[in-house]
GROMACS .gro file of C-alpha atoms in nm:
model
  467
    1MET     CA    1 -12.975  -9.198  -4.365
    2ALA     CA    2 -13.083  -9.520  -4.537
    3ARG     CA    3 -12.725  -9.650  -4.521
    4SER     CA    4 -12.714  -9.583  -4.143
    5ALA     CA    5 -13.043  -9.765  -4.093
    6ILE     CA    6 -12.911 -10.068  -4.283
    7PHE     CA    7 -12.601 -10.069  -4.062
    8LEU     CA    8 -12.795 -10.036  -3.736
    9LEU     CA    9 -13.057 -10.302  -3.819
   10PRO     CA   10 -12.829 -10.607  -3.755
   11LEU     CA   11 -12.714 -10.452  -3.425
   12TYR     CA   12 -13.076 -10.410  -3.316
   13LEU     CA   13 -13.162 -10.768  -3.409
   14LEU     CA   14 -12.860 -10.903  -3.218
   15SER     CA   15 -12.943 -10.698  -2.910
   16SER     CA   16 -13.300 -10.835  -2.906
   17LEU     CA   17 -13.192 -11.197  -2.893
   18HIS     CA   18 -13.225 -11.381  -2.561
   19PRO     CA   19 -12.981 -11.652  -2.452
   20ALA     CA   20 -13.110 -12.009  -2.464
   21HIS     CA   21 -12.975 -12.294  -2.259
   22GLY     CA   22 -13.061 -12.659  -2.314
   23TYR     CA   23 -12.967 -12.941  -2.078
   24GLY     CA   24 -12.945 -13.253  -2.292
   25SER     CA   25 -12.757 -13.449  -2.025
   26GLY     CA   26 -12.974 -13.349  -1.731
   27ALA     CA   27 -13.082 -13.038  -1.543
   28PRO     CA   28 -12.824 -12.864  -1.318
   29LYS     CA   29 -12.864 -12.745  -0.960
   30SER     CA   30 -12.940 -12.393  -1.082
   31GLN     CA   31 -13.283 -12.511  -1.201
   32CYS     CA   32 -13.388 -12.654  -0.863
   33GLY     CA   33 -13.618 -12.360  -0.791
   34SER     CA   34 -13.796 -12.317  -1.123
   35LEU     CA   35 -13.759 -12.670  -1.271
   36ALA     CA   36 -13.764 -12.491  -1.607
   37PRO     CA   37 -13.526 -12.559  -1.897
   38GLY     CA   38 -13.352 -12.252  -2.033
   39HIS     CA   39 -13.499 -12.272  -2.381
   40GLY     CA   40 -13.608 -11.910  -2.398
   41ILE     CA   41 -13.956 -12.019  -2.506
   42PRO     CA   42 -14.268 -12.002  -2.283
   43ALA     CA   43 -14.379 -12.331  -2.129
   44LYS     CA   44 -14.701 -12.500  -2.238
   45ASP     CA   45 -15.020 -12.485  -2.032
   46ASN     CA   46 -15.025 -12.765  -1.773
   47SER     CA   47 -15.401 -12.808  -1.817
   48ASN     CA   48 -15.332 -12.960  -2.160
   49THR     CA   49 -15.029 -13.168  -2.074
   50PRO     CA   50 -15.010 -13.522  -2.217
   51TYR     CA   51 -14.794 -13.628  -1.922
   52SER     CA   52 -14.877 -13.733  -1.568
   53ILE     CA   53 -14.722 -13.854  -1.243
   54LYS     CA   54 -14.863 -14.183  -1.113
   55LEU     CA   55 -14.835 -14.262  -0.742
   56ASN     CA   56 -14.837 -14.612  -0.601
   57SER     CA   57 -15.028 -14.471  -0.304
   58THR     CA   58 -15.168 -14.138  -0.192
   59GLN     CA   59 -15.114 -14.221   0.175
   60LEU     CA   60 -14.781 -14.293   0.336
   61SER     CA   61 -14.624 -14.332   0.679
   62PRO     CA   62 -14.316 -14.130   0.783
   63GLY     CA   63 -13.990 -14.298   0.680
   64VAL     CA   64 -14.163 -14.522   0.422
   65SER     CA   65 -14.096 -14.530   0.047
   66THR     CA   66 -14.346 -14.542  -0.238
   67GLU     CA   67 -14.300 -14.582  -0.610
   68ILE     CA   68 -14.381 -14.305  -0.858
   69GLU     CA   69 -14.390 -14.314  -1.237
   70LEU     CA   70 -14.348 -14.034  -1.490
   71THR     CA   71 -14.549 -14.131  -1.797
   72HIS     CA   72 -14.777 -14.009  -2.077
   73ASP     CA   73 -15.148 -14.044  -2.150
   74GLY     CA   74 -15.117 -14.332  -2.396
   75SER     CA   75 -15.048 -14.123  -2.707
   76ASP     CA   76 -14.714 -14.102  -2.886
   77ALA     CA   77 -14.613 -13.805  -2.667
   78LYS     CA   78 -14.288 -13.947  -2.535
   79PHE     CA   79 -14.057 -13.714  -2.346
   80LYS     CA   80 -13.684 -13.657  -2.383
   81GLY     CA   81 -13.602 -13.471  -2.063
   82TYR     CA   82 -13.743 -13.435  -1.716
   83MET     CA   83 -13.677 -13.309  -1.364
   84VAL     CA   84 -13.881 -13.420  -1.063
   85GLN     CA   85 -13.902 -13.307  -0.700
   86ALA     CA   86 -14.124 -13.353  -0.396
   87ARG     CA   87 -14.256 -13.036  -0.233
   88THR     CA   88 -14.460 -12.971   0.076
   89ASP     CA   89 -14.812 -12.841   0.026
   90SER     CA   90 -14.769 -12.586   0.306
   91ASP     CA   91 -14.464 -12.384   0.198
   92ASP     CA   92 -14.355 -12.543  -0.133
   93SER     CA   93 -14.017 -12.648   0.014
   94VAL     CA   94 -13.822 -12.945  -0.122
   95ILE     CA   95 -13.856 -13.254   0.097
   96GLY     CA   96 -13.769 -13.624   0.111
   97ALA     CA   97 -13.519 -13.835  -0.084
   98PHE     CA   98 -13.551 -14.026  -0.412
   99GLU     CA   99 -13.414 -14.367  -0.502
  100ILE     CA  100 -13.328 -14.432  -0.866
  101ILE     CA  101 -13.437 -14.758  -1.026
  102SER     CA  102 -13.374 -14.662  -1.390
  103ASP     CA  103 -13.054 -14.621  -1.591
  104ASP     CA  104 -13.175 -14.295  -1.748
  105ALA     CA  105 -13.179 -14.110  -1.416
  106GLN     CA  106 -12.940 -13.921  -1.195
  107TYR     CA  107 -12.965 -13.734  -0.866
  108VAL     CA  108 -12.962 -13.358  -0.826
  109GLU     CA  109 -12.890 -13.208  -0.485
  110CYS     CA  110 -13.131 -12.921  -0.425
  111GLY     CA  111 -13.099 -12.696  -0.122
  112SER     CA  112 -12.815 -12.909   0.023
  113VAL     CA  113 -13.058 -13.202   0.054
  114PRO     CA  114 -12.900 -13.517  -0.096
  115GLN     CA  115 -13.105 -13.704  -0.359
  116SER     CA  116 -13.383 -13.442  -0.338
  117ALA     CA  117 -13.440 -13.429  -0.716
  118VAL     CA  118 -13.396 -13.656  -1.017
  119THR     CA  119 -13.326 -13.566  -1.380
  120HIS     CA  120 -13.247 -13.748  -1.705
  121VAL     CA  121 -12.905 -13.865  -1.822
  122PHE     CA  122 -12.970 -13.907  -2.196
  123SER     CA  123 -13.192 -13.705  -2.427
  124GLU     CA  124 -13.346 -14.010  -2.591
  125ALA     CA  125 -13.726 -14.035  -2.606
  126LYS     CA  126 -13.880 -14.215  -2.307
  127GLU     CA  127 -14.224 -14.362  -2.244
  128SER     CA  128 -14.194 -14.375  -1.868
  129ILE     CA  129 -13.946 -14.342  -1.582
  130LYS     CA  130 -13.993 -14.508  -1.246
  131MET     CA  131 -13.832 -14.418  -0.916
  132LYS     CA  132 -13.903 -14.427  -0.544
  133TRP     CA  133 -13.958 -14.143  -0.301
  134LYS     CA  134 -13.904 -14.177   0.074
  135ALA     CA  135 -14.078 -13.952   0.324
  136PRO     CA  136 -13.866 -13.813   0.610
  137SER     CA  137 -13.911 -14.008   0.932
  138ASP     CA  138 -13.991 -13.688   1.126
  139PHE     CA  139 -14.243 -13.537   0.884
  140THR     CA  140 -14.621 -13.547   0.863
  141GLY     CA  141 -14.824 -13.342   0.619
  142LYS     CA  142 -14.925 -13.312   0.257
  143VAL     CA  143 -14.679 -13.344  -0.030
  144LYS     CA  144 -14.698 -13.312  -0.406
  145ILE     CA  145 -14.459 -13.459  -0.659
  146VAL     CA  146 -14.390 -13.200  -0.930
  147ALA     CA  147 -14.212 -13.270  -1.257
  148THR     CA  148 -14.108 -13.090  -1.571
  149PHE     CA  149 -14.147 -13.284  -1.899
  150VAL     CA  150 -13.960 -13.187  -2.216
  151LYS     CA  151 -14.102 -13.329  -2.539
  152ASP     CA  152 -13.872 -13.128  -2.766
  153TYR     CA  153 -13.705 -12.789  -2.766
  154SER     CA  154 -14.025 -12.592  -2.824
  155ASN     CA  155 -14.270 -12.806  -2.627
  156TYR     CA  156 -14.231 -12.856  -2.254
  157TRP     CA  157 -14.446 -12.845  -1.939
  158VAL     CA  158 -14.310 -12.708  -1.611
  159GLN     CA  159 -14.402 -12.829  -1.259
  160VAL     CA  160 -14.676 -13.068  -1.358
  161PRO     CA  161 -14.824 -13.175  -1.019
  162SER     CA  162 -14.925 -13.517  -0.899
  163GLU     CA  163 -15.215 -13.601  -0.674
  164THR     CA  164 -15.167 -13.490  -0.315
  165LEU     CA  165 -14.969 -13.742  -0.112
  166GLU     CA  166 -15.053 -13.743   0.258
  167VAL     CA  167 -14.782 -13.847   0.503
  168SER     CA  168 -14.933 -13.938   0.838
  169GLU     CA  169 -14.881 -14.172   1.130
  170SER     CA  170 -15.063 -14.500   1.067
  171THR     CA  171 -15.055 -14.857   1.189
  172SER     CA  172 -15.190 -14.991   0.862
  173THR     CA  173 -14.951 -15.216   0.677
  174GLY     CA  174 -15.128 -15.159   0.350
  175ILE     CA  175 -14.940 -14.839   0.284
  176GLN     CA  176 -14.593 -14.989   0.323
  177PHE     CA  177 -14.514 -15.127  -0.017
  178PRO     CA  178 -14.256 -15.396  -0.090
  179THR     CA  179 -13.932 -15.280  -0.243
  180GLU     CA  180 -13.841 -15.587  -0.443
  181ALA     CA  181 -14.130 -15.618  -0.688
  182PRO     CA  182 -14.118 -15.267  -0.837
  183SER     CA  183 -13.743 -15.265  -0.883
  184ALA     CA  184 -13.753 -15.568  -1.111
  185GLU     CA  185 -13.973 -15.400  -1.375
  186PRO     CA  186 -13.804 -15.073  -1.480
  187GLU     CA  187 -13.518 -15.214  -1.683
  188PRO     CA  188 -13.716 -15.427  -1.930
  189GLU     CA  189 -13.975 -15.151  -1.973
  190THR     CA  190 -13.749 -14.855  -2.035
  191GLU     CA  191 -13.430 -14.985  -2.188
  192PRO     CA  192 -13.551 -15.172  -2.496
  193GLU     CA  193 -13.760 -14.875  -2.603
  194SER     CA  194 -13.501 -14.603  -2.552
  195GLU     CA  195 -13.275 -14.689  -2.847
  196PRO     CA  196 -13.526 -14.708  -3.131
  197GLU     CA  197 -13.695 -14.389  -3.013
  198ALA     CA  198 -13.372 -14.197  -3.049
  199GLU     CA  199 -13.373 -14.285  -3.422
  200ALA     CA  200 -13.731 -14.181  -3.467
  201GLU     CA  201 -13.688 -13.845  -3.300
  202SER     CA  202 -13.352 -13.755  -3.449
  203GLU     CA  203 -13.471 -13.595  -3.775
  204PRO     CA  204 -13.684 -13.306  -3.649
  205GLU     CA  205 -13.411 -13.192  -3.413
  206PRO     CA  206 -13.201 -12.993  -3.667
  207GLU     CA  207 -13.495 -12.751  -3.710
  208SER     CA  208 -13.459 -12.624  -3.354
  209GLU     CA  209 -13.080 -12.622  -3.358
  210PRO     CA  210 -13.024 -12.299  -3.559
  211GLU     CA  211 -13.263 -12.109  -3.330
  212SER     CA  212 -13.076 -12.184  -3.012
  213GLU     CA  213 -12.730 -12.146  -2.875
  214PRO     CA  214 -12.481 -12.433  -2.914
  215GLU     CA  215 -12.545 -12.529  -2.552
  216ALA     CA  216 -12.867 -12.700  -2.662
  217GLU     CA  217 -12.667 -12.929  -2.891
  218ALA     CA  218 -12.691 -13.231  -2.664
  219GLU     CA  219 -13.067 -13.219  -2.691
  220SER     CA  220 -13.128 -13.112  -3.049
  221GLU     CA  221 -12.836 -13.227  -3.260
  222PRO     CA  222 -12.901 -13.578  -3.393
  223GLU     CA  223 -12.538 -13.663  -3.461
  224SER     CA  224 -12.426 -13.617  -3.101
  225GLU     CA  225 -12.665 -13.878  -2.964
  226PRO     CA  226 -12.531 -14.190  -3.142
  227GLY     CA  227 -12.177 -14.100  -3.043
  228ALA     CA  228 -12.273 -14.051  -2.682
  229ASN     CA  229 -12.469 -14.374  -2.675
  230GLU     CA  230 -12.182 -14.561  -2.840
  231ARG     CA  231 -11.938 -14.441  -2.576
  232HIS     CA  232 -12.191 -14.531  -2.310
  233SER     CA  233 -12.228 -14.886  -2.444
  234GLU     CA  234 -11.852 -14.941  -2.470
  235MET     CA  235 -11.799 -14.835  -2.109
  236HIS     CA  236 -11.751 -15.113  -1.855
  237PRO     CA  237 -12.054 -15.147  -1.624
  238ILE     CA  238 -11.846 -15.049  -1.319
  239TYR     CA  239 -11.818 -14.691  -1.455
  240LYS     CA  240 -12.181 -14.644  -1.560
  241GLY     CA  241 -12.375 -14.414  -1.331
  242CYS     CA  242 -12.082 -14.322  -1.105
  243GLY     CA  243 -12.171 -14.017  -0.899
  244LYS     CA  244 -12.524 -14.019  -1.042
  245SER     CA  245 -12.702 -14.341  -0.951
  246LYS     CA  246 -12.426 -14.501  -0.743
  247SER     CA  247 -12.110 -14.418  -0.548
  248CYS     CA  248 -11.773 -14.529  -0.688
  249PHE     CA  249 -11.415 -14.558  -0.564
  250GLY     CA  250 -11.109 -14.661  -0.766
  251ILE     CA  251 -10.733 -14.711  -0.783
  252PRO     CA  252 -10.528 -14.516  -0.887
  253SER     CA  253 -10.658 -14.183  -0.768
  254LYS     CA  254 -10.883 -14.000  -1.019
  255CYS     CA  255 -10.898 -14.305  -1.249
  256LEU     CA  256 -11.279 -14.291  -1.254
  257GLU     CA  257 -11.268 -13.967  -1.450
  258GLU     CA  258 -11.092 -14.143  -1.739
  259ASN     CA  259 -11.257 -14.486  -1.693
  260GLU     CA  260 -10.913 -14.642  -1.650
  261CYS     CA  261 -10.893 -14.803  -1.307
  262ASP     CA  262 -10.682 -15.097  -1.195
  263PHE     CA  263 -10.934 -15.166  -0.916
  264ALA     CA  264 -11.277 -15.017  -0.862
  265ALA     CA  265 -11.580 -15.066  -0.641
  266SER     CA  266 -11.930 -14.918  -0.644
  267TRP     CA  267 -12.228 -14.934  -0.410
  268LYS     CA  268 -12.586 -14.811  -0.391
  269PRO     CA  269 -12.892 -14.884  -0.178
  270SER     CA  270 -13.139 -15.141  -0.310
  271GLY     CA  271 -13.444 -15.154  -0.085
  272ASP     CA  272 -13.324 -15.270   0.257
  273GLN     CA  273 -13.004 -15.410   0.100
  274PHE     CA  274 -12.694 -15.266  -0.061
  275GLU     CA  275 -12.576 -15.357  -0.410
  276PHE     CA  276 -12.199 -15.382  -0.455
  277GLU     CA  277 -11.985 -15.409  -0.767
  278MET     CA  278 -11.613 -15.490  -0.768
  279TYR     CA  279 -11.374 -15.475  -1.062
  280ARG     CA  280 -11.010 -15.559  -1.124
  281LYS     CA  281 -10.825 -15.518  -1.453
  282ASP     CA  282 -10.550 -15.781  -1.400
  283GLY     CA  283 -10.780 -16.015  -1.214
  284SER     CA  284 -10.659 -16.359  -1.319
  285GLY     CA  285 -10.543 -16.533  -1.000
  286ASN     CA  286 -10.600 -16.216  -0.798
  287TYR     CA  287 -10.870 -16.058  -0.585
  288VAL     CA  288 -11.024 -15.718  -0.520
  289ALA     CA  289 -11.177 -15.640  -0.181
  290VAL     CA  290 -11.367 -15.366   0.000
  291GLY     CA  291 -11.311 -15.301   0.370
  292PHE     CA  292 -11.548 -15.118   0.605
  293SER     CA  293 -11.363 -14.919   0.869
  294LYS     CA  294 -11.417 -14.643   1.122
  295ASP     CA  295 -11.079 -14.492   1.031
  296SER     CA  296 -10.854 -14.490   0.728
  297LYS     CA  297 -10.634 -14.779   0.846
  298MET     CA  298 -10.688 -15.148   0.788
  299GLY     CA  299 -10.715 -15.337   1.115
  300GLU     CA  300 -11.003 -15.493   1.307
  301ASP     CA  301 -11.229 -15.449   1.005
  302LEU     CA  302 -11.465 -15.662   0.798
  303VAL     CA  303 -11.365 -15.716   0.436
  304LEU     CA  304 -11.588 -15.825   0.146
  305ALA     CA  305 -11.388 -15.987  -0.135
  306CYS     CA  306 -11.443 -16.069  -0.503
  307ALA     CA  307 -11.214 -16.367  -0.552
  308ASN     CA  308 -11.421 -16.684  -0.578
  309ALA     CA  309 -11.623 -16.758  -0.891
  310ASN     CA  310 -11.889 -16.934  -0.684
  311SER     CA  311 -11.958 -16.690  -0.402
  312ALA     CA  312 -11.850 -16.371  -0.228
  313GLU     CA  313 -11.610 -16.413   0.063
  314LEU     CA  314 -11.613 -16.234   0.398
  315TYR     CA  315 -11.292 -16.185   0.598
  316TRP     CA  316 -11.186 -16.031   0.927
  317ASN     CA  317 -10.865 -15.834   0.890
  318SER     CA  318 -10.668 -15.783   1.208
  319GLY     CA  319 -10.333 -15.723   1.037
  320GLN     CA  320 -10.155 -15.854   0.730
  321LYS     CA  321 -10.327 -16.194   0.736
  322PRO     CA  322 -10.703 -16.177   0.676
  323THR     CA  323 -10.905 -16.450   0.848
  324PHE     CA  324 -11.172 -16.619   0.638
  325LEU     CA  325 -11.517 -16.601   0.801
  326SER     CA  326 -11.783 -16.708   0.555
  327ALA     CA  327 -11.884 -16.752   0.191
  328ASP     CA  328 -12.245 -16.666   0.273
  329ALA     CA  329 -12.312 -16.398   0.537
  330GLY     CA  330 -12.647 -16.317   0.377
  331ILE     CA  331 -12.499 -16.221   0.038
  332THR     CA  332 -12.750 -16.272  -0.245
  333ASP     CA  333 -12.762 -16.234  -0.625
  334PHE     CA  334 -12.387 -16.299  -0.652
  335LYS     CA  335 -12.254 -16.291  -1.010
  336TYR     CA  336 -11.893 -16.339  -1.118
  337SER     CA  337 -11.741 -16.287  -1.462
  338SER     CA  338 -11.386 -16.315  -1.593
  339GLU     CA  339 -11.317 -16.190  -1.945
  340ASP     CA  340 -10.985 -16.088  -2.100
  341GLY     CA  341 -10.817 -16.099  -1.760
  342VAL     CA  342 -11.077 -15.867  -1.601
  343ILE     CA  343 -11.281 -15.992  -1.307
  344PHE     CA  344 -11.614 -15.834  -1.217
  345CYS     CA  345 -11.849 -15.921  -0.933
  346THR     CA  346 -12.196 -15.798  -0.844
  347MET     CA  347 -12.380 -15.888  -0.526
  348LYS     CA  348 -12.641 -15.771  -0.276
  349SER     CA  349 -12.560 -15.745   0.092
  350PRO     CA  350 -12.789 -15.706   0.392
  351SER     CA  351 -12.756 -15.376   0.576
  352LEU     CA  352 -12.615 -15.569   0.873
  353LEU     CA  353 -12.322 -15.769   0.739
  354LYS     CA  354 -12.250 -16.033   1.001
  355SER     CA  355 -12.061 -16.356   1.051
  356GLY     CA  356 -12.023 -16.504   1.399
  357ASP     CA  357 -11.903 -16.241   1.644
  358TYR     CA  358 -11.801 -16.000   1.368
  359SER     CA  359 -12.042 -15.752   1.213
  360VAL     CA  360 -12.071 -15.412   1.048
  361ASN     CA  361 -12.379 -15.194   1.007
  362LEU     CA  362 -12.378 -15.053   0.654
  363ASN     CA  363 -12.644 -14.797   0.746
  364GLU     CA  364 -12.380 -14.621   0.958
  365GLU     CA  365 -12.097 -14.409   0.821
  366GLN     CA  366 -11.804 -14.618   0.696
  367THR     CA  367 -11.458 -14.531   0.566
  368ILE     CA  368 -11.422 -14.734   0.248
  369LEU     CA  369 -11.092 -14.922   0.201
  370LEU     CA  370 -11.007 -15.071  -0.138
  371ALA     CA  371 -10.725 -15.319  -0.196
  372GLY     CA  372 -10.613 -15.606  -0.415
  373GLY     CA  373 -10.354 -15.883  -0.414
  374PRO     CA  374 -10.291 -16.245  -0.511
  375ARG     CA  375 -10.540 -16.516  -0.421
  376ILE     CA  376 -10.388 -16.848  -0.314
  377GLN     CA  377 -10.702 -17.061  -0.289
  378ALA     CA  378 -11.063 -17.044  -0.178
  379GLY     CA  379 -11.077 -16.874   0.161
  380LYS     CA  380 -10.713 -16.764   0.157
  381LEU     CA  381 -10.590 -16.425   0.039
  382GLU     CA  382 -10.238 -16.284   0.038
  383TYR     CA  383 -10.151 -15.940   0.173
  384HIS     CA  384 -10.221 -15.666  -0.082
  385LEU     CA  385  -9.940 -15.557  -0.311
  386PRO     CA  386  -9.755 -15.223  -0.268
  387GLY     CA  387  -9.950 -14.938  -0.422
  388LYS     CA  388 -10.260 -15.157  -0.450
  389LYS     CA  389 -10.457 -15.007  -0.164
  390LEU     CA  390 -10.649 -14.686  -0.112
  391ALA     CA  391 -10.858 -14.533   0.167
  392ALA     CA  392 -11.143 -14.285   0.135
  393ALA     CA  393 -11.074 -13.935   0.265
  394GLU     CA  394 -11.360 -13.948   0.516
  395PRO     CA  395 -11.646 -14.171   0.632
  396VAL     CA  396 -11.950 -14.179   0.400
  397LEU     CA  397 -12.309 -14.298   0.424
  398LEU     CA  398 -12.351 -14.584   0.182
  399SER     CA  399 -12.722 -14.510   0.150
  400LEU     CA  400 -12.648 -14.176  -0.023
  401VAL     CA  401 -12.486 -14.134  -0.361
  402SER     CA  402 -12.162 -13.945  -0.306
  403SER     CA  403 -11.806 -13.910  -0.426
  404ALA     CA  404 -11.570 -14.098  -0.198
  405GLY     CA  405 -11.261 -13.879  -0.211
  406VAL     CA  406 -10.914 -14.022  -0.168
  407LYS     CA  407 -10.722 -13.974   0.153
  408SER     CA  408 -10.433 -13.736   0.091
  409ASP     CA  409 -10.080 -13.882   0.105
  410LEU     CA  410  -9.917 -13.539   0.121
  411LEU     CA  411  -9.766 -13.603   0.466
  412VAL     CA  412  -9.608 -13.928   0.348
  413LYS     CA  413  -9.457 -13.754   0.047
  414LEU     CA  414  -9.325 -13.467   0.260
  415HIS     CA  415  -9.172 -13.715   0.504
  416GLY     CA  416  -8.991 -13.889   0.219
  417LEU     CA  417  -8.868 -13.558   0.081
  418PHE     CA  418  -8.738 -13.443   0.419
  419MET     CA  419  -8.557 -13.774   0.473
  420LEU     CA  420  -8.378 -13.735   0.138
  421ILE     CA  421  -8.275 -13.379   0.223
  422ALA     CA  422  -8.164 -13.482   0.573
  423TRP     CA  423  -7.948 -13.784   0.491
  424LEU     CA  424  -7.830 -13.718   0.136
  425GLY     CA  425  -7.793 -13.344   0.183
  426CYS     CA  426  -7.741 -13.230   0.540
  427ALA     CA  427  -7.575 -13.544   0.688
  428GLY     CA  428  -7.342 -13.577   0.390
  429ALA     CA  429  -7.245 -13.209   0.404
  430GLY     CA  430  -7.183 -13.235   0.779
  431MET     CA  431  -6.941 -13.525   0.733
  432ILE     CA  432  -6.759 -13.340   0.454
  433MET     CA  433  -6.712 -13.040   0.684
  434ALA     CA  434  -6.556 -13.260   0.955
  435ARG     CA  435  -6.336 -13.453   0.708
  436TYR     CA  436  -6.203 -13.186   0.473
  437PHE     CA  437  -6.254 -12.843   0.633
  438LYS     CA  438  -6.123 -12.923   0.984
  439GLN     CA  439  -5.770 -12.813   0.892
  440THR     CA  440  -5.864 -12.559   0.627
  441TRP     CA  441  -6.084 -12.352   0.861
  442LYS     CA  442  -5.870 -12.411   1.170
  443GLY     CA  443  -5.833 -12.103   1.388
  444LYS     CA  444  -6.115 -11.920   1.209
  445GLN     CA  445  -6.395 -11.891   1.458
  446ILE     CA  446  -6.761 -11.790   1.469
  447MET     CA  447  -6.918 -11.725   1.808
  448GLY     CA  448  -6.629 -11.884   1.997
  449ALA     CA  449  -6.601 -12.204   1.788
  450ASP     CA  450  -6.420 -12.295   1.464
  451ARG     CA  451  -6.621 -12.232   1.148
  452TRP     CA  452  -6.597 -12.595   1.031
  453PHE     CA  453  -6.744 -12.711   1.360
  454GLN     CA  454  -7.030 -12.462   1.352
  455ALA     CA  455  -7.115 -12.569   0.995
  456HIS     CA  456  -7.081 -12.940   1.085
  457ARG     CA  457  -7.308 -12.896   1.388
  458LEU     CA  458  -7.566 -12.698   1.187
  459PHE     CA  459  -7.592 -12.965   0.916
  460MET     CA  460  -7.618 -13.256   1.161
  461VAL     CA  461  -7.882 -13.085   1.380
  462THR     CA  462  -8.083 -13.004   1.064
  463ALA     CA  463  -8.060 -13.371   0.960
  464VAL     CA  464  -8.202 -13.479   1.296
  465ILE     CA  465  -8.483 -13.225   1.280
  466LEU     CA  466  -8.585 -13.321   0.925
  467SER     CA  467  -8.589 -13.688   1.020
   0.00000   0.00000   0.00000
């Protein structure tokens, strides 16, 4: 009896364990409803939380953005993870769209609403995170910003609410806050403090590791953090935040997954402007350019190029010879670098990119075209090289972070395959039938005609059809 009890005891203990799930690299869509980490431990009481959500204003007009800040009460209670949403006071539904202004942030799509939630990217300790929230243009009512703060594996607070934010029609300009001033502050405040904090918090983590499943490793294992941060720091800036805080597009197809692109471009909204980045690996004496089109073909489209070390260049492409328009066109904050043969440009563009009679509205859906080729001189680009162009699969809104898929070239490949079969296979076989089997199969008929002729005709008709 005692021996049976000893045998059954481990089985009972195993059956009583509950699964634990940690999200060291950000919360997934599955947590949109609860905003709770899967630690298997009850959350702390929100009445004693050391964290708060600060609002730039408690009144807002429809379609206007305001800045919010996730922070602590002044103690050493820094947080490692978070997830934040905006919810209506009436039915607790997710509403509005966020804009990221911090590196340690990424979008989560909740309820098929783009940019409707934000979560962390790294599990380093943070003092504060700033972002913007934009009210829908057709909504009026009361809203609360709710956030989950994770201090460590055992201590977290779920759905900590902000003050009530009232969205109402108003003519007052005092509630429409400028977008430029807040966006300049987050980087110096958050970045310098994130690295040392990771060192300070790394030692207590192993205590929580044995009690949880390996999935919590990213949050609790100290040795995984330096490696992840090292890979992050070695990554070229063009790849950082792709699909999370900005949209990216690269050549060849799927190169962004391995951070090995020949050409790449990224874009994201920045207030009432758009911030673009362009990259080319073999950039010496060459250019990389982004075209904005209504279809997937280059022609009658505006092109923004990274080629000149002094300024961005705008072209009108009506064929194989792009026409130079301007080196200004409202482009600001242009930066150009060339290191080890790699060129990299960053710039900000107005939402209406215009030069003379040519213009494109970046707030409308655009099919992104990416290409590169040799640069002859300032204001003069050569036609792109073979295999050095790519078109997005469908039009995208540049104001939303998305994955610009690549247009499929399956039809082109099938056409090439059919041409090979037609002219190397069928046409060749048809000529052989007429040359060598005309006498051999003479007098032997199928359906009233010689066999060689029927075979010859079949092959030649097939060659025409496949062409």
